[in-house]
Amino acid sequence: MKPSELETMRKSFNTVKERSSSIKDIPSIKRLTSRVQEIKKYSFDNKDELFNQALESFKRNDIEVKFAETSDDALHIIDDLLEEYDAKVIAKAKSNTLGEIGLKEHLNINIIETDLGDRILQLKKVDNKPVHPTGPASHLSVSEIAGIVNESLGVDVGPEPKEIMEVVRSDVLKRLESAGVGISGANAIAAEEGSLVMVHNEGNISIVSLKDLHIIVAGIDKIVPSLEDAISVVKLETTFATGNFVTSYMNVISGPSKTADIEKKLLKNMYGAERVVVILLDNGRSEAIEECLYCIGCGNCIVHCPVYNAVGNEFGFNNYLGGRGVAMSKFIEDDETCFNSGLYMCTLCGLCTLNCPLSIPTNEILENMRKLSTDVGFYPKAHGNIMENVRKNNSPY
Ligand code: SF4
């Protein structure tokens, strides 16, 4: 990332820090935090039972469910579905899980990002990795964004947020007219009801879910016992991600669009998707350390991480940013990826743990991983003469 991008990112992070630090000490939010800690612990301890219950509930609700052990499995399932629908354009919502499986890199068809931040990064084309799970373009100034939009859409907007938003919105809506398939992740899954909960401010997930086919890719760690639990999880995520109590929209999807308003005859595809397919992704989660799976994706760890604030998104793995992303990369990929994602960049300061609503001990996890990584040959090595390197670069490496 460029120094100016890092500076803009730090400014945005400071705003989030101020907002979330004032809200997290409110008694109701403290109670919610304890409740979500219990929910995530219970969900991990009963993961097999909840997984099977979710399968049954989805079936009952007429939601098709498929299991993907790896990213490749998930991509094959998506390929088959898109072929069936002869999809040329798809509407996509923001999702770390879709980033994890490498959807955009894999597909040759036209994917339209519907989240404004993601769409700006998509138009940027190069060096367009997100910097925060809910604020992907927080490192770009309004002038830079105007430049990106003007160059890629051939328009002439000024550095005015509203003007930029309106131009991008009308362009996205026009491009989505021919899209028959929508794809998104999910913030939480309720096993008992067979419901998927998604939060957003822009209303874009509603658009994605109105296409003929809605594909939802979600990690198996998103499954919690009930809809009340799922809503608690997304509420806490919102609080720590944005400093607000709720987002503008909370979609709960529990089946395809249907109506029985004419002689009680069941008809599908009234306004929303006629077919909902959920792909439950493992991709290393079964092997992952319990606490890594507690993550609710608020991104508060990276906002407070000194390393992330200094170097940005090169500390982390794909869309899993910062120390927790480094830890997950060991299970999603391997020791080498974990090493290359920044295993030795972490200062082990523990600020991420202090600011994590789930108290995920990322520093301890990474410290243990370093020991294991050293055993298999992945550790920082000095190149050449150490003293000469120090004299030349002020660093032994
Ligand atoms: S322990 Fe590591 S990952 Fe956590 S805040 Fe400190 S430097 Fe960042």
Short mmCIF file of C-alpha atoms and ligand atoms in Angstrom, two decimals:
data_model
loop_
_atom_site.label_atom_id
_atom_site.label_comp_id
_atom_site.label_asym_id
_atom_site.label_seq_id
_atom_site.Cartn_x
_atom_site.Cartn_y
_atom_site.Cartn_z
CA MET A 1 0.00 0.00 0.00
CA LYS A 2 1.16 3.56 -0.73
CA PRO A 3 2.04 5.83 2.26
CA SER A 4 -0.91 8.10 1.40
CA GLU A 5 -3.27 5.09 1.41
CA LEU A 6 -1.96 3.98 4.79
CA GLU A 7 -2.52 7.46 6.15
CA THR A 8 -6.12 7.59 4.86
CA MET A 9 -6.73 4.11 6.27
CA ARG A 10 -5.44 5.13 9.71
CA LYS A 11 -7.72 8.20 9.67
CA SER A 12 -10.74 6.01 8.83
CA PHE A 13 -9.75 3.53 11.53
CA ASN A 14 -9.52 6.34 14.11
CA THR A 15 -13.12 7.29 13.34
CA VAL A 16 -14.24 3.67 13.85
CA LYS A 17 -12.20 3.44 17.08
CA GLU A 18 -13.89 6.54 18.51
CA ARG A 19 -17.38 5.31 17.63
CA SER A 20 -16.96 1.71 18.82
CA SER A 21 -15.10 2.60 22.03
CA SER A 22 -18.01 4.74 23.20
CA ILE A 23 -20.62 2.07 22.49
CA LYS A 24 -18.91 -1.06 23.78
CA ASP A 25 -19.12 -0.06 27.48
CA ILE A 26 -22.90 0.37 27.39
CA PRO A 27 -24.38 -2.26 29.78
CA SER A 28 -26.65 -3.78 27.11
CA ILE A 29 -23.68 -4.22 24.75
CA LYS A 30 -21.62 -5.78 27.55
CA ARG A 31 -24.46 -8.27 28.12
CA LEU A 32 -24.66 -8.92 24.38
CA THR A 33 -20.90 -9.55 24.27
CA SER A 34 -21.13 -12.17 27.05
CA ARG A 35 -24.11 -13.75 25.33
CA VAL A 36 -22.32 -14.05 21.99
CA GLN A 37 -19.24 -15.51 23.71
CA GLU A 38 -21.51 -18.24 25.14
CA ILE A 39 -23.24 -18.77 21.77
CA LYS A 40 -19.95 -19.24 19.90
CA LYS A 41 -18.56 -21.61 22.56
CA TYR A 42 -21.77 -23.65 22.56
CA SER A 43 -21.82 -23.72 18.74
CA PHE A 44 -18.26 -25.02 18.60
CA ASP A 45 -18.90 -27.68 21.26
CA ASN A 46 -22.02 -28.87 19.40
CA LYS A 47 -20.91 -28.22 15.83
CA ASP A 48 -21.78 -31.66 14.39
CA GLU A 49 -25.25 -31.66 15.88
CA LEU A 50 -25.93 -28.09 14.71
CA PHE A 51 -24.60 -28.84 11.23
CA ASN A 52 -27.01 -31.77 10.86
CA GLN A 53 -29.87 -29.72 12.26
CA ALA A 54 -29.13 -26.92 9.76
CA LEU A 55 -29.21 -29.45 6.88
CA GLU A 56 -32.62 -30.72 7.99
CA SER A 57 -33.99 -27.21 8.45
CA PHE A 58 -32.77 -26.02 5.05
CA LYS A 59 -34.39 -29.05 3.44
CA ARG A 60 -37.67 -28.35 5.23
CA ASN A 61 -37.54 -24.74 3.96
CA ASP A 62 -36.91 -25.78 0.34
CA ILE A 63 -33.37 -24.37 0.42
CA GLU A 64 -30.90 -26.54 -1.47
CA VAL A 65 -27.77 -27.19 0.51
CA LYS A 66 -24.41 -28.43 -0.69
CA PHE A 67 -21.26 -29.15 1.25
CA ALA A 68 -17.86 -28.01 0.00
CA GLU A 69 -14.82 -29.45 1.70
CA THR A 70 -12.41 -27.14 -0.15
CA SER A 71 -12.43 -23.89 -2.12
CA ASP A 72 -12.21 -25.91 -5.34
CA ASP A 73 -15.29 -27.90 -4.38
CA ALA A 74 -17.20 -24.68 -3.77
CA LEU A 75 -16.06 -23.22 -7.11
CA HIS A 76 -17.11 -26.38 -8.99
CA ILE A 77 -20.57 -26.22 -7.45
CA ILE A 78 -20.84 -22.53 -8.45
CA ASP A 79 -19.59 -23.31 -11.99
CA ASP A 80 -22.28 -25.96 -12.43
CA LEU A 81 -25.03 -23.65 -11.19
CA LEU A 82 -23.93 -20.77 -13.42
CA GLU A 83 -23.79 -23.09 -16.42
CA GLU A 84 -27.29 -24.33 -15.67
CA TYR A 85 -28.53 -20.71 -15.70
CA ASP A 86 -26.34 -19.76 -18.65
CA ALA A 87 -25.22 -16.81 -16.52
CA LYS A 88 -23.23 -14.07 -18.25
CA VAL A 89 -23.54 -11.45 -15.51
CA ILE A 90 -23.88 -12.04 -11.78
CA ALA A 91 -24.71 -9.68 -8.94
CA LYS A 92 -22.32 -10.09 -6.02
CA ALA A 93 -22.52 -8.84 -2.44
CA LYS A 94 -19.56 -8.29 -0.14
CA SER A 95 -18.32 -11.51 1.41
CA ASN A 96 -15.04 -12.59 2.99
CA THR A 97 -15.90 -16.18 2.17
CA LEU A 98 -16.23 -15.44 -1.55
CA GLY A 99 -12.82 -13.74 -1.30
CA GLU A 100 -11.45 -16.80 0.49
CA ILE A 101 -12.45 -19.20 -2.30
CA GLY A 102 -11.12 -16.82 -4.98
CA LEU A 103 -14.44 -16.45 -6.82
CA LYS A 104 -13.51 -13.35 -8.83
CA GLU A 105 -10.18 -14.78 -9.94
CA HIS A 106 -11.85 -18.06 -10.93
CA LEU A 107 -14.86 -16.88 -12.93
CA ASN A 108 -14.60 -15.62 -16.49
CA ILE A 109 -18.01 -14.03 -16.52
CA ASN A 110 -18.95 -10.50 -15.59
CA ILE A 111 -19.23 -10.16 -11.80
CA ILE A 112 -20.73 -6.90 -10.63
CA GLU A 113 -19.87 -5.88 -7.09
CA THR A 114 -22.95 -4.26 -5.54
CA ASP A 115 -21.30 -2.90 -2.39
CA LEU A 116 -20.02 0.61 -3.12
CA GLY A 117 -16.62 0.07 -1.47
CA ASP A 118 -16.10 -3.23 -3.29
CA ARG A 119 -17.27 -1.72 -6.58
CA ILE A 120 -14.73 1.11 -6.22
CA LEU A 121 -11.99 -1.47 -5.67
CA GLN A 122 -13.26 -3.47 -8.64
CA LEU A 123 -13.06 -0.37 -10.83
CA LYS A 124 -9.55 0.31 -9.48
CA LYS A 125 -8.43 -2.95 -11.13
CA VAL A 126 -4.87 -3.03 -9.69
CA ASP A 127 -3.77 -3.22 -6.05
CA ASN A 128 -7.40 -3.60 -5.14
CA LYS A 129 -7.30 -5.78 -2.06
CA PRO A 130 -9.73 -4.58 0.65
CA VAL A 131 -8.34 -3.09 3.86
CA HIS A 132 -11.23 -3.77 6.24
CA PRO A 133 -14.03 -6.38 6.25
CA THR A 134 -16.79 -3.77 6.35
CA GLY A 135 -14.92 -0.76 4.90
CA PRO A 136 -12.98 -2.27 1.99
CA ALA A 137 -11.96 1.06 0.43
CA SER A 138 -11.20 2.93 3.67
CA HIS A 139 -7.67 3.67 2.42
CA LEU A 140 -8.76 5.71 -0.60
CA SER A 141 -9.41 9.45 -0.43
CA VAL A 142 -12.44 10.97 -2.16
CA SER A 143 -10.18 12.51 -4.84
CA GLU A 144 -8.59 9.13 -5.57
CA ILE A 145 -12.02 7.50 -5.76
CA ALA A 146 -13.29 10.20 -8.14
CA GLY A 147 -10.24 9.58 -10.34
CA ILE A 148 -10.86 5.80 -10.37
CA VAL A 149 -14.56 6.23 -11.23
CA ASN A 150 -13.87 8.80 -13.97
CA GLU A 151 -11.20 6.70 -15.60
CA SER A 152 -13.04 3.42 -15.60
CA LEU A 153 -16.59 4.62 -16.33
CA GLY A 154 -15.65 7.48 -18.65
CA VAL A 155 -17.50 10.09 -16.59
CA ASP A 156 -16.50 13.40 -15.06
CA VAL A 157 -17.46 13.46 -11.40
CA GLY A 158 -15.81 15.78 -8.90
CA PRO A 159 -14.43 14.76 -5.51
CA GLU A 160 -17.94 14.76 -4.06
CA PRO A 161 -19.06 11.60 -2.19
CA LYS A 162 -22.74 11.99 -3.13
CA GLU A 163 -21.98 12.56 -6.80
CA ILE A 164 -19.69 9.50 -6.86
CA MET A 165 -22.30 7.35 -5.12
CA GLU A 166 -25.03 8.34 -7.59
CA VAL A 167 -22.89 7.66 -10.65
CA VAL A 168 -21.76 4.25 -9.37
CA ARG A 169 -25.30 3.33 -8.29
CA SER A 170 -26.88 4.03 -11.66
CA ASP A 171 -24.06 2.25 -13.50
CA VAL A 172 -24.37 -0.85 -11.28
CA LEU A 173 -28.17 -0.97 -11.59
CA LYS A 174 -27.96 -0.73 -15.38
CA ARG A 175 -25.42 -3.54 -15.56
CA LEU A 176 -27.49 -5.72 -13.25
CA GLU A 177 -30.58 -5.63 -15.47
CA SER A 178 -29.38 -8.71 -17.33
CA ALA A 179 -28.17 -10.60 -14.23
CA GLY A 180 -30.21 -13.69 -13.34
CA VAL A 181 -27.99 -14.90 -10.54
CA GLY A 182 -27.03 -13.26 -7.24
CA ILE A 183 -24.25 -14.46 -4.96
CA SER A 184 -23.48 -13.51 -1.37
CA GLY A 185 -22.14 -14.77 1.92
CA ALA A 186 -24.04 -14.86 5.20
CA ASN A 187 -23.19 -13.31 8.56
CA ALA A 188 -24.82 -16.05 10.60
CA ILE A 189 -26.90 -19.21 10.11
CA ALA A 190 -29.68 -20.35 12.44
CA ALA A 191 -29.71 -24.16 12.64
CA GLU A 192 -33.15 -24.55 14.20
CA GLU A 193 -35.02 -22.35 11.71
CA GLY A 194 -32.80 -22.94 8.67
CA SER A 195 -32.40 -19.19 8.24
CA LEU A 196 -29.50 -17.14 6.90
CA VAL A 197 -28.91 -13.69 8.34
CA MET A 198 -27.19 -10.95 6.37
CA VAL A 199 -26.54 -7.38 7.43
CA HIS A 200 -25.93 -4.39 5.17
CA ASN A 201 -26.49 -0.67 4.98
CA GLU A 202 -26.82 -0.13 1.26
CA GLY A 203 -29.78 -2.38 0.45
CA ASN A 204 -27.61 -4.22 -2.06
CA ILE A 205 -28.11 -7.70 -0.58
CA SER A 206 -31.83 -7.24 -1.16
CA ILE A 207 -31.05 -6.69 -4.86
CA VAL A 208 -28.82 -9.78 -4.97
CA SER A 209 -31.54 -11.88 -3.35
CA LEU A 210 -34.13 -10.79 -5.93
CA LYS A 211 -32.40 -12.59 -8.81
CA ASP A 212 -33.78 -15.94 -10.06
CA LEU A 213 -31.06 -17.91 -8.31
CA HIS A 214 -29.44 -16.80 -5.05
CA ILE A 215 -26.23 -18.65 -4.18
CA ILE A 216 -25.03 -18.20 -0.60
CA VAL A 217 -21.56 -19.37 0.39
CA ALA A 218 -20.93 -19.53 4.13
CA GLY A 219 -18.37 -21.15 6.41
CA ILE A 220 -19.58 -23.92 8.70
CA ASP A 221 -18.42 -21.75 11.62
CA LYS A 222 -21.35 -19.40 10.95
CA ILE A 223 -23.87 -21.93 12.25
CA VAL A 224 -25.42 -21.09 15.64
CA PRO A 225 -28.40 -22.72 17.39
CA SER A 226 -31.28 -20.31 16.73
CA LEU A 227 -32.42 -17.17 14.94
CA GLU A 228 -32.19 -15.21 18.21
CA ASP A 229 -28.55 -16.33 18.50
CA ALA A 230 -27.82 -15.43 14.87
CA ILE A 231 -29.28 -11.96 15.38
CA SER A 232 -27.20 -11.50 18.55
CA VAL A 233 -24.06 -12.37 16.58
CA VAL A 234 -24.77 -9.92 13.75
CA LYS A 235 -25.76 -7.18 16.19
CA LEU A 236 -22.46 -7.49 18.03
CA GLU A 237 -20.59 -7.59 14.73
CA THR A 238 -22.29 -4.35 13.66
CA THR A 239 -21.49 -2.64 16.96
CA PHE A 240 -17.79 -3.43 16.84
CA ALA A 241 -17.45 -2.89 13.09
CA THR A 242 -19.21 0.45 12.83
CA GLY A 243 -20.00 1.75 16.31
CA ASN A 244 -23.72 1.66 15.48
CA PHE A 245 -26.35 -0.50 17.16
CA VAL A 246 -27.83 -1.81 13.92
CA THR A 247 -27.37 -1.64 10.17
CA SER A 248 -30.06 -0.21 7.91
CA TYR A 249 -30.97 -3.69 6.69
CA MET A 250 -30.99 -7.14 8.21
CA ASN A 251 -32.11 -9.77 5.72
CA VAL A 252 -33.31 -13.11 7.06
CA ILE A 253 -33.62 -15.62 4.24
CA SER A 254 -35.49 -18.80 5.09
CA GLY A 255 -36.50 -20.07 1.67
CA PRO A 256 -37.26 -19.14 -1.93
CA SER A 257 -39.78 -16.44 -2.80
CA LYS A 258 -43.29 -17.86 -2.81
CA THR A 259 -46.98 -17.05 -2.56
CA ALA A 260 -50.22 -18.98 -2.02
CA ASP A 261 -52.54 -16.04 -2.50
CA ILE A 262 -54.47 -17.56 -5.39
CA GLU A 263 -56.71 -20.45 -4.28
CA LYS A 264 -53.95 -21.48 -1.86
CA LYS A 265 -51.93 -22.82 -4.79
CA LEU A 266 -48.23 -22.60 -3.96
CA LEU A 267 -46.33 -20.56 -6.53
CA LYS A 268 -42.62 -19.77 -6.44
CA ASN A 269 -40.73 -16.73 -7.71
CA MET A 270 -43.06 -13.88 -6.80
CA TYR A 271 -40.44 -11.14 -6.36
CA GLY A 272 -37.40 -12.84 -4.82
CA ALA A 273 -35.26 -15.79 -5.87
CA GLU A 274 -37.13 -18.88 -7.06
CA ARG A 275 -34.16 -20.98 -5.98
CA VAL A 276 -31.84 -20.55 -3.00
CA VAL A 277 -28.70 -22.68 -2.84
CA VAL A 278 -26.48 -22.65 0.25
CA ILE A 279 -22.91 -23.89 -0.03
CA LEU A 280 -21.53 -24.75 3.42
CA LEU A 281 -17.77 -24.44 3.30
CA ASP A 282 -15.27 -26.27 5.46
CA ASN A 283 -11.94 -25.32 3.83
CA GLY A 284 -9.78 -26.07 6.87
CA ARG A 285 -12.28 -25.04 9.52
CA SER A 286 -12.60 -28.60 10.85
CA GLU A 287 -8.87 -28.49 11.61
CA ALA A 288 -8.77 -24.93 12.92
CA ILE A 289 -8.10 -23.95 16.53
CA GLU A 290 -11.39 -23.44 18.37
CA GLU A 291 -10.83 -19.74 19.15
CA CYS A 292 -10.07 -18.92 15.49
CA LEU A 293 -13.64 -19.96 14.71
CA TYR A 294 -15.12 -17.57 17.24
CA CYS A 295 -14.46 -14.65 14.87
CA ILE A 296 -17.60 -12.69 13.95
CA GLY A 297 -15.82 -10.59 11.30
CA CYS A 298 -16.11 -7.14 12.90
CA GLY A 299 -12.51 -6.19 12.03
CA ASN A 300 -11.92 -4.42 15.36
CA CYS A 301 -8.66 -6.36 15.78
CA ILE A 302 -7.03 -4.80 12.70
CA VAL A 303 -8.23 -1.33 13.61
CA HIS A 304 -6.17 -1.57 16.82
CA CYS A 305 -3.24 -3.64 15.49
CA PRO A 306 0.02 -1.62 15.34
CA VAL A 307 1.44 -3.79 12.56
CA TYR A 308 -1.68 -3.53 10.40
CA ASN A 309 -1.77 0.23 10.94
CA ALA A 310 1.86 0.42 9.81
CA VAL A 311 1.87 -1.90 6.78
CA GLY A 312 -1.81 -2.39 5.89
CA ASN A 313 -3.27 -5.39 4.12
CA GLU A 314 -0.02 -7.15 3.37
CA PHE A 315 -0.34 -8.41 6.96
CA GLY A 316 -2.94 -11.15 6.59
CA PHE A 317 -4.22 -13.73 4.14
CA ASN A 318 -6.52 -12.88 1.22
CA ASN A 319 -9.62 -11.23 2.68
CA TYR A 320 -8.70 -12.42 6.17
CA LEU A 321 -6.77 -9.42 7.34
CA GLY A 322 -4.30 -9.04 10.19
CA GLY A 323 -3.14 -11.60 12.74
CA ARG A 324 -6.30 -13.68 12.76
CA GLY A 325 -6.03 -13.98 8.96
CA VAL A 326 -2.46 -15.18 9.33
CA ALA A 327 -3.61 -17.81 11.83
CA MET A 328 -6.49 -18.99 9.57
CA SER A 329 -4.17 -19.29 6.57
CA LYS A 330 -2.44 -22.25 8.23
CA PHE A 331 -5.71 -24.20 8.14
CA ILE A 332 -7.08 -22.87 4.85
CA GLU A 333 -3.72 -23.34 3.08
CA ASP A 334 -0.54 -24.51 4.84
CA ASP A 335 2.49 -23.58 6.99
CA GLU A 336 4.25 -21.84 4.12
CA THR A 337 1.25 -19.58 3.40
CA CYS A 338 0.99 -18.81 7.11
CA PHE A 339 4.67 -17.83 7.17
CA ASN A 340 4.31 -15.67 4.05
CA SER A 341 1.13 -14.01 5.36
CA GLY A 342 3.11 -12.37 8.17
CA LEU A 343 3.58 -14.93 10.95
CA TYR A 344 6.72 -13.15 12.09
CA MET A 345 5.41 -9.62 11.51
CA CYS A 346 3.22 -9.77 14.62
CA THR A 347 4.65 -8.03 17.69
CA LEU A 348 2.65 -10.32 20.01
CA CYS A 349 1.40 -7.17 21.78
CA GLY A 350 -2.09 -8.60 22.35
CA LEU A 351 -3.99 -5.42 21.42
CA CYS A 352 -6.13 -7.47 19.03
CA THR A 353 -7.22 -9.74 21.88
CA LEU A 354 -7.97 -6.80 24.16
CA ASN A 355 -10.19 -5.21 21.52
CA CYS A 356 -11.85 -8.39 20.25
CA PRO A 357 -15.42 -8.87 21.54
CA LEU A 358 -14.76 -12.61 21.57
CA SER A 359 -11.31 -12.18 23.22
CA ILE A 360 -9.68 -14.36 20.55
CA PRO A 361 -6.08 -14.81 21.81
CA THR A 362 -4.50 -14.14 18.42
CA ASN A 363 -1.12 -13.25 19.90
CA GLU A 364 -0.92 -16.55 21.81
CA ILE A 365 -2.12 -18.50 18.76
CA LEU A 366 0.56 -16.88 16.58
CA GLU A 367 3.27 -17.41 19.19
CA ASN A 368 2.45 -21.13 19.29
CA MET A 369 2.29 -21.29 15.52
CA ARG A 370 5.80 -19.81 15.30
CA LYS A 371 7.15 -22.70 17.34
CA LEU A 372 5.42 -25.22 15.09
CA SER A 373 6.45 -23.33 11.97
CA THR A 374 10.10 -23.35 13.03
CA ASP A 375 9.93 -27.15 13.38
CA VAL A 376 8.95 -27.48 9.73
CA GLY A 377 11.56 -25.00 8.47
CA PHE A 378 9.59 -21.76 8.14
CA TYR A 379 11.30 -19.03 10.16
CA PRO A 380 13.02 -15.75 9.26
CA LYS A 381 16.49 -16.39 7.97
CA ALA A 382 19.34 -13.93 7.69
CA HIS A 383 20.69 -13.63 4.16
CA GLY A 384 24.44 -13.16 3.68
CA ASN A 385 26.62 -11.45 6.21
CA ILE A 386 24.43 -10.16 9.01
CA MET A 387 26.62 -7.23 10.02
CA GLU A 388 27.02 -6.15 6.41
CA ASN A 389 23.24 -6.23 5.94
CA VAL A 390 22.76 -4.20 9.10
CA ARG A 391 25.23 -1.57 7.87
CA LYS A 392 23.58 -1.41 4.42
CA ASN A 393 19.88 -1.69 5.28
CA ASN A 394 19.64 -1.16 8.98
CA SER A 395 18.16 -4.67 9.10
CA PRO A 396 19.80 -8.11 9.38
CA TYR A 397 17.46 -9.61 6.75
S1 SF4 B 1 -0.68 -9.34 18.74
FE1 SF4 B 1 -0.02 -9.22 16.61
S2 SF4 B 1 -1.95 -9.33 15.44
FE2 SF4 B 1 -2.49 -8.79 17.56
S3 SF4 B 1 -2.56 -6.52 17.61
FE3 SF4 B 1 -0.49 -7.14 18.25
S4 SF4 B 1 0.70 -7.11 16.33
FE4 SF4 B 1 -1.46 -7.13 15.74
#
